[in-house]
Each structure stands twice: as structure tokens, then as C-alpha cells.
PDB file of C-alpha atoms in Angstrom:
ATOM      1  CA  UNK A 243       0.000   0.000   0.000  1.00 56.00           C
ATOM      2  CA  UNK A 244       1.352   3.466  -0.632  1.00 62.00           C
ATOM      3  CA  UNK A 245       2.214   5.681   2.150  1.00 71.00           C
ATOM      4  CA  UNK A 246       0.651   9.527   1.987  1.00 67.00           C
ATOM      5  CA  UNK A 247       4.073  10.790   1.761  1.00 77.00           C
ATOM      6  CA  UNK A 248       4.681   9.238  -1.715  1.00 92.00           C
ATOM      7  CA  UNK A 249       3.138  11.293  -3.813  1.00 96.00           C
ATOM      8  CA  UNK A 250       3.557  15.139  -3.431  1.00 96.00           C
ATOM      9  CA  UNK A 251       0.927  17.351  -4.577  1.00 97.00           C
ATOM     10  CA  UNK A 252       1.710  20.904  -6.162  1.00 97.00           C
ATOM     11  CA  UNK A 253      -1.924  21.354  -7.398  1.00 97.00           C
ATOM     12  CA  UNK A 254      -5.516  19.912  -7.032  1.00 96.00           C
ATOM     13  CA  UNK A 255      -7.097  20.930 -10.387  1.00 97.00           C
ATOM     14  CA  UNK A 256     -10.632  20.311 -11.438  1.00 96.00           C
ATOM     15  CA  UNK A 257     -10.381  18.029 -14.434  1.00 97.00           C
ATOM     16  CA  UNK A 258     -13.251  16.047 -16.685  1.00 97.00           C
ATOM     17  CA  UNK A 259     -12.847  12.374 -15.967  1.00 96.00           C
ATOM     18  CA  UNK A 260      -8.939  12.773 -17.460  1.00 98.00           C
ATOM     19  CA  UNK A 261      -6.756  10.406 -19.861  1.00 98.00           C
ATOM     20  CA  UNK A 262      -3.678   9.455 -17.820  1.00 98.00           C
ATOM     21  CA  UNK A 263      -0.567   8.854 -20.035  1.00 99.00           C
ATOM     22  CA  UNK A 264       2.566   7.407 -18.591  1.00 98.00           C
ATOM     23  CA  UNK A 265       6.221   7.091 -19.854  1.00 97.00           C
ATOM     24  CA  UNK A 266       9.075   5.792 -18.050  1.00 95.00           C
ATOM     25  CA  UNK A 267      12.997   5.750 -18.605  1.00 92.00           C
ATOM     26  CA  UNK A 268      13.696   1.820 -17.816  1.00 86.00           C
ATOM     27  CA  UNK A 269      13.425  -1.659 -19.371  1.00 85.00           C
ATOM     28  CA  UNK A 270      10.887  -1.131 -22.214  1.00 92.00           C
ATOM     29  CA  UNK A 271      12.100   2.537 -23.944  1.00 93.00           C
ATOM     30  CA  UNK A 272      13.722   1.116 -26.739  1.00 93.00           C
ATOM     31  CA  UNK A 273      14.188   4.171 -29.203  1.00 94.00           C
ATOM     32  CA  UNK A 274      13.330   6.500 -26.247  1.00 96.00           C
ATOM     33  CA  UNK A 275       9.511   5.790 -27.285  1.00 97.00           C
ATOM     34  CA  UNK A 276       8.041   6.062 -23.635  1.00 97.00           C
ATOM     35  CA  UNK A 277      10.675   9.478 -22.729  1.00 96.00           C
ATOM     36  CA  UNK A 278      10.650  11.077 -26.174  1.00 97.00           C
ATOM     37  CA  UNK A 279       6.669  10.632 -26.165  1.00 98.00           C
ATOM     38  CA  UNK A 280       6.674  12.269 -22.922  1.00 98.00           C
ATOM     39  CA  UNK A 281       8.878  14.905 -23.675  1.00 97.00           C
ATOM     40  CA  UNK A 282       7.359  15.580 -27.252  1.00 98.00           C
ATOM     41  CA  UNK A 283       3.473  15.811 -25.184  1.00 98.00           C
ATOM     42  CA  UNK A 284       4.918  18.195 -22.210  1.00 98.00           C
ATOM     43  CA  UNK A 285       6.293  20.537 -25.023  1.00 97.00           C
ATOM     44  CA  UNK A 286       3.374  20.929 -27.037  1.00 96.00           C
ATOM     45  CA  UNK A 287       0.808  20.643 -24.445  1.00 96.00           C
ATOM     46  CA  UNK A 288       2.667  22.679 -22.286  1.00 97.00           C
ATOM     47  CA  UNK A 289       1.168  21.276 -19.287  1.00 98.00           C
ATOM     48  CA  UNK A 290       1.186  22.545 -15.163  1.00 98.00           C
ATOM     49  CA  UNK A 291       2.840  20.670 -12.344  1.00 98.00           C
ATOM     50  CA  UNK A 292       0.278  18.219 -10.529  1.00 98.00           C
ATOM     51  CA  UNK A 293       2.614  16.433  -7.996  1.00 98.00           C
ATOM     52  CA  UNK A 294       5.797  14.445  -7.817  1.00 97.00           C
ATOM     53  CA  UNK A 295       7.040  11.047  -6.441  1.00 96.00           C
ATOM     54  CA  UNK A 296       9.929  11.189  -4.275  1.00 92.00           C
ATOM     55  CA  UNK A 297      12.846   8.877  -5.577  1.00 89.00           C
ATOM     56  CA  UNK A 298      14.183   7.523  -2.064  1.00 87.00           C
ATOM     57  CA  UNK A 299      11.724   4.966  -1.509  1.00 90.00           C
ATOM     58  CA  UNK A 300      11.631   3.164  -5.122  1.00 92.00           C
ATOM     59  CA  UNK A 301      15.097   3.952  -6.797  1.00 88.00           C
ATOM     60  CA  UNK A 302      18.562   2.902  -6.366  1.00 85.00           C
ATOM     61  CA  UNK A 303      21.294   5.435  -7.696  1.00 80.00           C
ATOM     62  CA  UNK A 304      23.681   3.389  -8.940  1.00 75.00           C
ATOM     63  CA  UNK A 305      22.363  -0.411 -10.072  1.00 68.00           C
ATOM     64  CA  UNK A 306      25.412  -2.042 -11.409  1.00 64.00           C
ATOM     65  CA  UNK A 307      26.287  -1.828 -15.044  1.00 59.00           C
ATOM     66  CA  UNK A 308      23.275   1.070 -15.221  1.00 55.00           C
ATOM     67  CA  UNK A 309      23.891   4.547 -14.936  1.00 51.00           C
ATOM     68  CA  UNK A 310      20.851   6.271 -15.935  1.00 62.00           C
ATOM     69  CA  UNK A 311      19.290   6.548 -12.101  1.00 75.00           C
ATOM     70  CA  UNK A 312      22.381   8.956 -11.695  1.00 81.00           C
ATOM     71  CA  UNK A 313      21.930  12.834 -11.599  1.00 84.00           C
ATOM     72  CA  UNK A 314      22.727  14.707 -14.235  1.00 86.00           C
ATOM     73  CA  UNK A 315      26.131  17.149 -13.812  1.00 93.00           C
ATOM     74  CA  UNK A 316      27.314  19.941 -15.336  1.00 96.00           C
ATOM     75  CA  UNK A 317      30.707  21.191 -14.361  1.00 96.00           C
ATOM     76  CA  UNK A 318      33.102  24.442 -15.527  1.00 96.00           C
ATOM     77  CA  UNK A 319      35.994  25.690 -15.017  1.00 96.00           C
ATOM     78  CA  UNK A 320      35.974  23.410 -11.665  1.00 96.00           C
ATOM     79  CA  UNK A 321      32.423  25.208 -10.307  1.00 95.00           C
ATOM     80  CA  UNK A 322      29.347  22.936 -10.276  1.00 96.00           C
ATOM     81  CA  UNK A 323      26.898  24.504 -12.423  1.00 96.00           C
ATOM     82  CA  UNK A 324      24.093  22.148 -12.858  1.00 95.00           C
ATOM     83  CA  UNK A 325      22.931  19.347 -10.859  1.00 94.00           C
ATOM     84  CA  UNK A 326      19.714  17.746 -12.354  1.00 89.00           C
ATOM     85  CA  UNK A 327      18.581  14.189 -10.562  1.00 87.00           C
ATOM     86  CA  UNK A 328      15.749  11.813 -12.202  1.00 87.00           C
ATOM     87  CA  UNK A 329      12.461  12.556 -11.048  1.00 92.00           C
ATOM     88  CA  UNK A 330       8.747  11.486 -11.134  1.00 96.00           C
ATOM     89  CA  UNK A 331       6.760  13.613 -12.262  1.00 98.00           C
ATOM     90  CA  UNK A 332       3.314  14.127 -12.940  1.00 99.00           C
ATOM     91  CA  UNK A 333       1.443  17.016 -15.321  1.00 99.00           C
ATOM     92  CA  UNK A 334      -1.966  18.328 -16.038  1.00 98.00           C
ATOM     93  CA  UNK A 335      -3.573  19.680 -19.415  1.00 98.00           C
ATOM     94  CA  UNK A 336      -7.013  21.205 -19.774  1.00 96.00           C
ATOM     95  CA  UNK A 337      -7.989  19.471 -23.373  1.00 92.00           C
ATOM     96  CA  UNK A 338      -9.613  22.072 -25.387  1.00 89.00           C
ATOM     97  CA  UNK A 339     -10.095  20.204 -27.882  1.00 82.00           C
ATOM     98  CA  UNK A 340     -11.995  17.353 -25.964  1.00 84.00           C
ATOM     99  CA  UNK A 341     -14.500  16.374 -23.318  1.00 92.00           C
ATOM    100  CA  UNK A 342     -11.474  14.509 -21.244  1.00 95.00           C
ATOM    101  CA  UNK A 343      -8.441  16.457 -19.481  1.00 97.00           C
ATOM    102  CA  UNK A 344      -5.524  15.051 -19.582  1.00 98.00           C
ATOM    103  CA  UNK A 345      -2.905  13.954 -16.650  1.00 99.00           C
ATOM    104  CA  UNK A 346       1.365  13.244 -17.910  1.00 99.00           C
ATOM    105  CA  UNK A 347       3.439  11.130 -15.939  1.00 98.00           C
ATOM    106  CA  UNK A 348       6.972  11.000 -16.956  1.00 97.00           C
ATOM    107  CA  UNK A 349       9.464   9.535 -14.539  1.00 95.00           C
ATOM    108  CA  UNK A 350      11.888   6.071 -13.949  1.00 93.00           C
ATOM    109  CA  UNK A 351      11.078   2.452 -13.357  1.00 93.00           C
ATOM    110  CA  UNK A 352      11.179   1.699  -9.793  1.00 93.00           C
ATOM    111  CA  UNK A 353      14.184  -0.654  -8.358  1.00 90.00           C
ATOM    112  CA  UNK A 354      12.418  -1.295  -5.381  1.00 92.00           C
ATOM    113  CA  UNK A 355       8.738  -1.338  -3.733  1.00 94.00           C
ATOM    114  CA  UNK A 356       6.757  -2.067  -6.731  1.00 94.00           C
ATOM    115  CA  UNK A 357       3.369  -2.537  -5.863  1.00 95.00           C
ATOM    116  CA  UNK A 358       3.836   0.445  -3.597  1.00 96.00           C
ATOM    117  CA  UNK A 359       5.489   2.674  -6.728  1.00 96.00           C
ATOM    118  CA  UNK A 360       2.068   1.709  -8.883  1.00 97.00           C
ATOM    119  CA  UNK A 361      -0.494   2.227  -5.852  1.00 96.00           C
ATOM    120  CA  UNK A 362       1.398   5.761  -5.611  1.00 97.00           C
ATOM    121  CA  UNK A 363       0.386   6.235  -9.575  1.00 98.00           C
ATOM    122  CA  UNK A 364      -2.945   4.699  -9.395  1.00 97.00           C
ATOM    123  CA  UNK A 365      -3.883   6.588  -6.286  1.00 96.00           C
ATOM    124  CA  UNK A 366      -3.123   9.938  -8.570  1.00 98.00           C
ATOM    125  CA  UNK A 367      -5.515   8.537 -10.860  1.00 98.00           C
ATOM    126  CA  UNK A 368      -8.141   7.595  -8.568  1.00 97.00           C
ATOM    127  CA  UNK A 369      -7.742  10.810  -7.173  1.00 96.00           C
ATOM    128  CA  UNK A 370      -8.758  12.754  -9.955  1.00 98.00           C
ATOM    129  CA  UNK A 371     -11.190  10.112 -11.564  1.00 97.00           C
ATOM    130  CA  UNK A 372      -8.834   8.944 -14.535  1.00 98.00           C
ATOM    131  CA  UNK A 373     -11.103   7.410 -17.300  1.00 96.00           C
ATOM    132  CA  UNK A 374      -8.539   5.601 -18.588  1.00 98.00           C
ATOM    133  CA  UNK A 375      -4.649   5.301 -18.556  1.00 98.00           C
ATOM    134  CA  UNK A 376      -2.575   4.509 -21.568  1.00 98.00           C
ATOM    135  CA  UNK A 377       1.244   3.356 -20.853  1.00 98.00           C
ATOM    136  CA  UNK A 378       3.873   3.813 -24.170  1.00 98.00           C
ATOM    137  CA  UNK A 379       6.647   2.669 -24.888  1.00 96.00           C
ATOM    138  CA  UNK A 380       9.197   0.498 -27.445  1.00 95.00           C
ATOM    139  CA  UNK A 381      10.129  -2.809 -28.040  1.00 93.00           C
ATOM    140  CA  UNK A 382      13.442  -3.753 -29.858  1.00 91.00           C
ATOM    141  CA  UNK A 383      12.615  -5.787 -32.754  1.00 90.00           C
ATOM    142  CA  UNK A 384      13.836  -6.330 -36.726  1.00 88.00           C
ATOM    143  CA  UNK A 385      10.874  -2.905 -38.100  1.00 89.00           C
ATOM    144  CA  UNK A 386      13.291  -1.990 -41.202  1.00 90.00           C
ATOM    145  CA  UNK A 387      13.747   1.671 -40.620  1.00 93.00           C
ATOM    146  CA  UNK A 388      12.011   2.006 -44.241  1.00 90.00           C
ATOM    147  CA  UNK A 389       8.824   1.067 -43.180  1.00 92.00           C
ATOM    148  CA  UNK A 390       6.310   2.428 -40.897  1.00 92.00           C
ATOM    149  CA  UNK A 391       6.956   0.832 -37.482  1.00 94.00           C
ATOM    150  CA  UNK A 392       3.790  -1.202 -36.303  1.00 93.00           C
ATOM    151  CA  UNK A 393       2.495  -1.025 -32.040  1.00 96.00           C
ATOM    152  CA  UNK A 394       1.295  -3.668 -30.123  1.00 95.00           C
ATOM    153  CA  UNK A 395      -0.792  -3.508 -27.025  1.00 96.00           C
ATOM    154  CA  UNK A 396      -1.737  -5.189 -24.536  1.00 96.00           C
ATOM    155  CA  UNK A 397      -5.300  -4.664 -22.050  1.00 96.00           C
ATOM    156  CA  UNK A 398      -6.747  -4.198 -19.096  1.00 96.00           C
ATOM    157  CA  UNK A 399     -10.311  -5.771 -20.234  1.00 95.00           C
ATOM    158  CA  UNK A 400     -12.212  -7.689 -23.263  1.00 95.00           C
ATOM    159  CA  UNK A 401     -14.178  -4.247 -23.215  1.00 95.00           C
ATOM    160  CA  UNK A 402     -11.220  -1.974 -23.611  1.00 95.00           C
ATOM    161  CA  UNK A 403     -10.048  -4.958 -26.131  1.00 95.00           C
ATOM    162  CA  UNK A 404     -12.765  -3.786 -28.441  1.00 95.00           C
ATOM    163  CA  UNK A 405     -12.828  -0.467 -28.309  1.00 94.00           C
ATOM    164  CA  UNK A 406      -8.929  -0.430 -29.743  1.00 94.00           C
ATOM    165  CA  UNK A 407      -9.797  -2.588 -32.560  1.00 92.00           C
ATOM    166  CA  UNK A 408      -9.415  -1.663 -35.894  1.00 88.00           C
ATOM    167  CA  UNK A 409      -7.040   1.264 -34.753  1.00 91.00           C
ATOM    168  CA  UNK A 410      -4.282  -0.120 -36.671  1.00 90.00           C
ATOM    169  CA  UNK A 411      -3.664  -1.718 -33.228  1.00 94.00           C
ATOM    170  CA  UNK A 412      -2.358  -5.616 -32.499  1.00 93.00           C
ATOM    171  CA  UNK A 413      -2.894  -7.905 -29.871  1.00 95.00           C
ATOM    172  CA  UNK A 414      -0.284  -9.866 -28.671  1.00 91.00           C
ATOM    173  CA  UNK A 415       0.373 -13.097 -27.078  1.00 92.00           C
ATOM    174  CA  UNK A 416       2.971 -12.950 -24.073  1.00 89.00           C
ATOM    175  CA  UNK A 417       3.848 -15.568 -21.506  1.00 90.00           C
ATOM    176  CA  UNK A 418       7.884 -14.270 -19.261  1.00 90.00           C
ATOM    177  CA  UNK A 419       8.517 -11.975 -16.970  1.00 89.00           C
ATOM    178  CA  UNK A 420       6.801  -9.292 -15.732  1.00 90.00           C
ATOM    179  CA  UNK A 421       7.852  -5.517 -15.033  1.00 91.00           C
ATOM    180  CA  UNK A 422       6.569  -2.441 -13.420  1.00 94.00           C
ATOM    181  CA  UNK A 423       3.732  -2.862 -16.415  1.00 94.00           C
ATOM    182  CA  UNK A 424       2.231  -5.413 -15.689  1.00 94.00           C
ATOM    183  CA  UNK A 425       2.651  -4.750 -11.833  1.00 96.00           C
ATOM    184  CA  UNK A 426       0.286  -1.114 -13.257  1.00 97.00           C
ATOM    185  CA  UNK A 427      -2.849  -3.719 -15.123  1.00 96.00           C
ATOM    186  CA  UNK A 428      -2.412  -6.254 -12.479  1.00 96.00           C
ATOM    187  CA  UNK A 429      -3.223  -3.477  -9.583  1.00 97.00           C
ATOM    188  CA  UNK A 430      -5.386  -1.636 -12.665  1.00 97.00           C
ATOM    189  CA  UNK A 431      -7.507  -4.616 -13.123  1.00 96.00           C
ATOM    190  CA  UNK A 432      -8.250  -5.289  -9.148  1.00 96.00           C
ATOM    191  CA  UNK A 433      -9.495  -1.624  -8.928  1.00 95.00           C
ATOM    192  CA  UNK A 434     -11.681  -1.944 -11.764  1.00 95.00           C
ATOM    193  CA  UNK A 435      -9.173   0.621 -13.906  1.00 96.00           C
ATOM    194  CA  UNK A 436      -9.129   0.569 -17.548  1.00 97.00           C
ATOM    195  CA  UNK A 437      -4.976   0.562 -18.614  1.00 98.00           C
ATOM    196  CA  UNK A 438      -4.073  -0.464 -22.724  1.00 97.00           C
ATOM    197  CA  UNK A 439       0.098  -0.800 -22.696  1.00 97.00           C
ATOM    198  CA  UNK A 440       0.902   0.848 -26.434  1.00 97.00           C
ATOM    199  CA  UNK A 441       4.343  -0.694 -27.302  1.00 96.00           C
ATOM    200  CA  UNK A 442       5.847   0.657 -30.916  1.00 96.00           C
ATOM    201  CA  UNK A 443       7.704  -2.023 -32.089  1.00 95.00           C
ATOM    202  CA  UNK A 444      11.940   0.129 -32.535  1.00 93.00           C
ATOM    203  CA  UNK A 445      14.476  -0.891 -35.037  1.00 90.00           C
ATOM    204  CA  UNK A 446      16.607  -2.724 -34.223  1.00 90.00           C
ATOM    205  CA  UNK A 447      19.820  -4.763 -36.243  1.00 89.00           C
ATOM    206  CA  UNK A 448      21.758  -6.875 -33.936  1.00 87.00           C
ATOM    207  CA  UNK A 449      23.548  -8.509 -36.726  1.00 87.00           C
ATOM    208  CA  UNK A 450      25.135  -5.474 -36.865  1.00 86.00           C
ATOM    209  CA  UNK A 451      25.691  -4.235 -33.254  1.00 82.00           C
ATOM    210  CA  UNK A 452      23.075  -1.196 -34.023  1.00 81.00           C
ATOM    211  CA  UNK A 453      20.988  -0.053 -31.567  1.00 77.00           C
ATOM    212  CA  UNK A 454      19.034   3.188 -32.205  1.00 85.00           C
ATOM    213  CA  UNK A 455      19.014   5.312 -29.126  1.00 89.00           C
ATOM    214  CA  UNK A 456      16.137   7.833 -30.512  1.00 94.00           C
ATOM    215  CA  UNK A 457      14.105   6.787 -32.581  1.00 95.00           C
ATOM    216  CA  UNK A 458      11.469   9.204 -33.845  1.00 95.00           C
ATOM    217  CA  UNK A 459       9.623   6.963 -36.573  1.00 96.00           C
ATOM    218  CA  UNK A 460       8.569   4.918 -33.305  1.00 96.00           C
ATOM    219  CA  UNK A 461       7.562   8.176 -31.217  1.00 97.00           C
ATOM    220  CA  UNK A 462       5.380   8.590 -34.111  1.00 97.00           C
ATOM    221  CA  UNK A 463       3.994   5.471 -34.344  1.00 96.00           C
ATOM    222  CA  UNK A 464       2.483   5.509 -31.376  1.00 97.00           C
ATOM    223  CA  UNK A 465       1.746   9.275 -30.639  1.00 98.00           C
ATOM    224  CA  UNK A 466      -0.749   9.174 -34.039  1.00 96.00           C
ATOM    225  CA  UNK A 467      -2.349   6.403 -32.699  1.00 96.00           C
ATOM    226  CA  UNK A 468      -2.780   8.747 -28.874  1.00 96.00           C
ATOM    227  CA  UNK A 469      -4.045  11.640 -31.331  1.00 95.00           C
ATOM    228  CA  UNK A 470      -7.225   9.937 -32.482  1.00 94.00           C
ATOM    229  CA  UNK A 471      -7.786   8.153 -29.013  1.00 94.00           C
ATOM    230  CA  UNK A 472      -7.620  11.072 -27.313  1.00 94.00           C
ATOM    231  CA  UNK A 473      -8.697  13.942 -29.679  1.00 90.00           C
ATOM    232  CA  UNK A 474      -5.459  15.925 -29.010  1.00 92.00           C
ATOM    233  CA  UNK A 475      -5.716  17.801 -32.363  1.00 91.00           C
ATOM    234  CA  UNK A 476      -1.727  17.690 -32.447  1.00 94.00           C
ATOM    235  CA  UNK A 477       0.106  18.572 -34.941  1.00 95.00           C
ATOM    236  CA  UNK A 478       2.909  16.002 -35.725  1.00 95.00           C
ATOM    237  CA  UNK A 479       4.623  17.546 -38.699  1.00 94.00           C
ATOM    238  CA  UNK A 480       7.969  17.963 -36.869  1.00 95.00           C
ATOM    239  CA  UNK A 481       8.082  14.550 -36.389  1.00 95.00           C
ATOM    240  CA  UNK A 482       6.998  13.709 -39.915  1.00 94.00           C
ATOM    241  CA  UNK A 483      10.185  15.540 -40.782  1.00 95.00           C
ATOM    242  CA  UNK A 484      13.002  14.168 -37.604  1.00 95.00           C
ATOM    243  CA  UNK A 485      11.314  10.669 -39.014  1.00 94.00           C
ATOM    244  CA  UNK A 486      12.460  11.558 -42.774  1.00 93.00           C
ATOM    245  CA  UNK A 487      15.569  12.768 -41.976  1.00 94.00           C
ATOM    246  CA  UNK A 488      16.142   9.394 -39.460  1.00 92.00           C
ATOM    247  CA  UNK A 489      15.010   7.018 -42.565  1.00 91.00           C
ATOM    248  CA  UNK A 490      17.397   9.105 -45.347  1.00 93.00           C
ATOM    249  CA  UNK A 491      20.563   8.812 -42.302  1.00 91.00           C
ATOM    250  CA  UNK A 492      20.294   4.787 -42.010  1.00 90.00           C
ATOM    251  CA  UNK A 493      19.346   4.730 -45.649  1.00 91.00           C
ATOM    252  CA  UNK A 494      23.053   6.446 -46.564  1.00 90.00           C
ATOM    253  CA  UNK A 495      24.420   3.938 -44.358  1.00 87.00           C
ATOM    254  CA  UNK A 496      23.207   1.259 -46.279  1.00 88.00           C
ATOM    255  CA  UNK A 497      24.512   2.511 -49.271  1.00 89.00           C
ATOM    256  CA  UNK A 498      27.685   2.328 -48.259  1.00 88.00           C
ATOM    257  CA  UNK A 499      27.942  -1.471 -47.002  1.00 89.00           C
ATOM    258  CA  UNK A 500      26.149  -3.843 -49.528  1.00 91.00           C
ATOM    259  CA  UNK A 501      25.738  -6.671 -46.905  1.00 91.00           C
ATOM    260  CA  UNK A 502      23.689  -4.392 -44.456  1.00 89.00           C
ATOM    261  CA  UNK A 503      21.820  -3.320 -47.775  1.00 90.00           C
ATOM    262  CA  UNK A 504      20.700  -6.565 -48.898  1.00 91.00           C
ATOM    263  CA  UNK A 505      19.894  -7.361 -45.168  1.00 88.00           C
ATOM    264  CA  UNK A 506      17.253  -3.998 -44.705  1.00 89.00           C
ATOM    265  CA  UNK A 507      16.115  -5.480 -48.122  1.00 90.00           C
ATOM    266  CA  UNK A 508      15.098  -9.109 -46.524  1.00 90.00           C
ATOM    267  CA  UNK A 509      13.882  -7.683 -43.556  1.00 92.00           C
ATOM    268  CA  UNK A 510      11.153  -5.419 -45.921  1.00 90.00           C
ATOM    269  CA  UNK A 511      10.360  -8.376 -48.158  1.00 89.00           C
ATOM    270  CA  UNK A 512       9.552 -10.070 -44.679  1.00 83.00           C
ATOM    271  CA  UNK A 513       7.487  -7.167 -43.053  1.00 84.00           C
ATOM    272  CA  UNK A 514       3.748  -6.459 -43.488  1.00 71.00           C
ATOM    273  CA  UNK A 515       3.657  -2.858 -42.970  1.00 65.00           C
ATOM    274  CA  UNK A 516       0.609  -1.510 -40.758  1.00 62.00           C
ATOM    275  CA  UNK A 517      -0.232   1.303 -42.553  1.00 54.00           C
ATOM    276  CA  UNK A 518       0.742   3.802 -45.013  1.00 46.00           C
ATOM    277  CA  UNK A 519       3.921   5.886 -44.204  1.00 47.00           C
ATOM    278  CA  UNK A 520       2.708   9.374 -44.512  1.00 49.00           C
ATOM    279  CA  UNK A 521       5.762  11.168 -43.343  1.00 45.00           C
ATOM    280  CA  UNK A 522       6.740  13.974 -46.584  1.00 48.00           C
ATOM    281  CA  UNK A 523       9.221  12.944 -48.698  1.00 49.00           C
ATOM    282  CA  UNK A 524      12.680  14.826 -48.220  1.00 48.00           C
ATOM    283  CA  UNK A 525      13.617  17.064 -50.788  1.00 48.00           C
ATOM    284  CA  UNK A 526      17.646  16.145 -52.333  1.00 43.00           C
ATOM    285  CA  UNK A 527      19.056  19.737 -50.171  1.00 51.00           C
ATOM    286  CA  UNK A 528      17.250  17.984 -46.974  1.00 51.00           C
ATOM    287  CA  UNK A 529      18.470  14.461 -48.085  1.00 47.00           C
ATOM    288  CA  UNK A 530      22.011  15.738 -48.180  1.00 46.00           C
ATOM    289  CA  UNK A 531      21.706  18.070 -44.960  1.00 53.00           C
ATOM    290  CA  UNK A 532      20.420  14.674 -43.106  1.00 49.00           C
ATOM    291  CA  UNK A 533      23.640  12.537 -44.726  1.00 45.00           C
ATOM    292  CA  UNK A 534      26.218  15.710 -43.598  1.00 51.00           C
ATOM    293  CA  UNK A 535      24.739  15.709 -39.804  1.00 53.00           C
ATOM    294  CA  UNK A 536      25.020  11.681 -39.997  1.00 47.00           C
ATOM    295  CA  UNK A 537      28.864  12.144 -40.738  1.00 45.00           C
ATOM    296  CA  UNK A 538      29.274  15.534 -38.738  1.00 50.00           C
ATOM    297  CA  UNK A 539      28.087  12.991 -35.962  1.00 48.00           C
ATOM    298  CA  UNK A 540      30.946  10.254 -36.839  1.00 44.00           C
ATOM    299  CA  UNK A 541      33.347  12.437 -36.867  1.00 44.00           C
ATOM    300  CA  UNK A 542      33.007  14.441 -33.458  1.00 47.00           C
ATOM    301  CA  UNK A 543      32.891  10.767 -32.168  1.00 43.00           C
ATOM    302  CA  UNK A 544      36.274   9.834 -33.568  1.00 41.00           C
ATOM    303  CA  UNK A 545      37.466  13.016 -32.436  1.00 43.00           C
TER     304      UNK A 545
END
């Protein structure tokens, strides 16, 4: 059970029966889908502070061979200048677009006292009468950067089931470990919550080594699929281009090793692409800006 002191309240708004999105830095953020979802929604939405979970009880600092619980420094000239540690956070928006508000919660996968790290969440949603939560983020797995990357999901009820059909949406089959996920539906599904887990599937080439740290074709993916469900009238056009500009970068690449060509060329004769990639076309000035940032980029890391 979560203790009163774990959550941190800045405001008590009056919202209509709110969405509840959630994105955490941890296990399943391949391509930074959960984080750069979060970060892309704060931004535009521009939402106000609601309250904050306190790291100490849930989080470790340093877990070993993981760094990314540690604070952020800045240092010059010898003087400390910034100090920025992880947080949990969580956000409000008044939709005015919509009959449903909106509540953000961006923060870190707890290391310790999970079912005491969700009931902190879900007692912020039952607080404020959340309608429904949705959870993002990315799975690694062989999407050709080409194509249009598809997201799976997984669901509270048959009800909520249903209602995401047909929303270019599939249903998957899972039997493994669990995380702090399915700890959320677990306690969501005891207190009668509706929670749908929207997982982009990332590219991802371990034949050779690459691992795409951002991936904004997958922040697309499943941020046009939030649009519709929750009538955010956003506009996604700067992603539509970072998404070009990613697909023309890994493209170049290919061009210049024949054996990682033919391989992106097996993996799109394989793949049964969800829907139609509507991202614009990049015009040969932004094709070749996209390929000199790619190699501006290899050579500050060989410097």
C-alpha cells in the first residue's frame, strides 16, 4: 500500500474524468519511445505541475552496469553549475479540444517497492477520476527503418479490447517476466481501472551491433495512434520531418555497405507494414543536410 508521503501534490485541479498517459525511462524505452513521447506531449501541451514522487523509496542510484538513475552534472571551469537528478513527475492539461483532461506522468522504473510505486500512480488517478490510462513505450525488434513501425498492445479488459480494434492496433500473445507494467494492469484490473500498454515495435539490427538510441519513426507510431484516441488535435509535422531525416541517415548507411543493404532489403520483403507511411518525402538539399549531420556525428565521435 502506498504511504501519503509518496506522492507530493503541487496542485488539485478540477479536471473532466482525465486520460492518464505514462512514460518511463527503464526496461521497455527502446528508441526512447516512452521518454521522447513524454517529452514531445509536455512541449506541445505545455502542461502545469500536478505532484511528484519522491525517488528515495523506489530507486537505487547506482544499479550495477546502469547509470541512468544517476543525476545529471554539469561542471566548468571546476564550479558545479548544474545538478539535475531523475524525477517522477506528474502534469496536467485542460484538453480544449476534448470532453477529457488530460494527466502526464513522466518519470523512472522503480528498483524497489513495486506494488507500492504503482499504488502511488494509481492513487493519482483515482484521485482525480482517470477514465482511462494509456502506458507507451518500445520494443526492440527487426521494423526496417524504411517502413512504418507497427504497435502492439496489450489490455486491461475484453471491453477496452474492443474499443482499440481496428485502430491499426495488435494484440499480442505474451507468456515471461513481468515488469513495473504489468505490476500497473495487475493493480489496474483489481481496482476496476481501464490501462491499454501501447508498445511501438523500434528498429533494431543486432547482426550489426546497431541499436538506435532515438528513434522518432517509433515516437510517431504511437503518438498518431494517442491523437485519435484522445482527440489531441496535435500537430505532428515535426516529427513527420526528424522521421524523414532518421530514414534518409540509415538509408546512406546502407549505401555504403552492400551486406547491411541486402539485409534492410530481406527484412522489408519479410514485413507487413501496418499502414501507409505518410511522413513527406525529403527534398535532395534535406536528403544531403540529413547525410552531412550523420557524418558531422561520426566524426566528433572519432574526435
Amino acid at each position: 500500500m502506498a504511504r501519503q508521503s509518496d506522492v507530493v501534490y503541487t496542485a488539485r485541479p478540477s479536471l473532466r474524468q482525465p486520460y492518464m498517459v505514462i512514460g518511463l525511462n527503464g526496461w521497455v524505452d527502446g528508441g526512447e519511445t516512452a521518454t521522447g513521447s513524454l517529452r514531445f506531449l509536455r512541449r506541445k501541451l505545455r502542461p502545469r505541475k500536478l505532484a511528484e514522487i519522491p525517488l528515495g523509496r523506489f530507486h537505487v542510484y547506482q544499479v550495477p552496469g546502469q547509470l541512468s538513475l544517476r543525476p545529471h552534472c554539469r561542471v566548468e571551469e571546476g564550479l558545479l553549475k548544474q545538478y539535475l537528478p531523475q524525477r517522477n513527475v506528474f502534469y496536467y492539461w485542460v484538453n480544449p479540444h476534448g470532453d477529457r483532461d488530460v494527466i502526464l506522468f513522466q518519470g523512472v522504473e522503480p528498483n524497489l517497492n513495486w506494488e507500492e510505486y504503482a499504488a502511488a500512480v494509481l492513487g493519482v488517478a483515482r484521485e482525480f477520476e482517470v477514465s482511462r490510462i494509456y502506458m507507451l513505450g518500445g520494443v526492440l525488434d527487426k521494423t526496417p527503418h524504411t517502413r512504418e513501425p507497427g504497435v502492439s498492445c496489450v489490455c486491461t479488459s475484453e471491453e477496452l479490447r474492443d474499443d482499440l480494434a481496428h485502430r491499426d492496433i495488435d494484440f499480442v500473445d505474451y507468456e515471461g517476466p513481468g515488469g513495473i507494467r504489468t505490476t500497473l494492469m495487475y493493480l489496474c484490473q483489481r481496482l476496476h481501472l481501464e490501462m491499454a500498454l501501447l508498445h511501438a515495435h523500434v528498429t533494431y539490427y543486432p547482426e550489426f551491433n546497431m541499436v538506435i538510441t532515438h528513434n522518432p519513426k517509433a515516437i510517431r507510431a504511437v503518438l498518431k495512434r494517442l491523437n485519435r484516441l484522445m482527440s489531441l488535435d496535435l500537430d505532428l509535422g515535426e516529427l513527420d520531418r526528424q522521421a524523414g531525416e532518421f530514414e534518409a541517415r540509415l538509408s546512406y548507411m546502407a549505401l555504403q555497405n552492400r551486406e547491411f543493404q541486402s539485409y534492410v532489403e530481406a527484412l522489408e520483403k519479410d514485413y507487413a507494414e501496418p499502414e501507409a507511411n505518410d511522413a513527406p518525402e525529403l527534398s535532395a538539399d534535406e536528403a544531403v543536410h540529413a547525410v552531412e549531420e550523420l557524418l558531422r556525428g561520426h566524426s566528433d565521435d572519432e574526435g
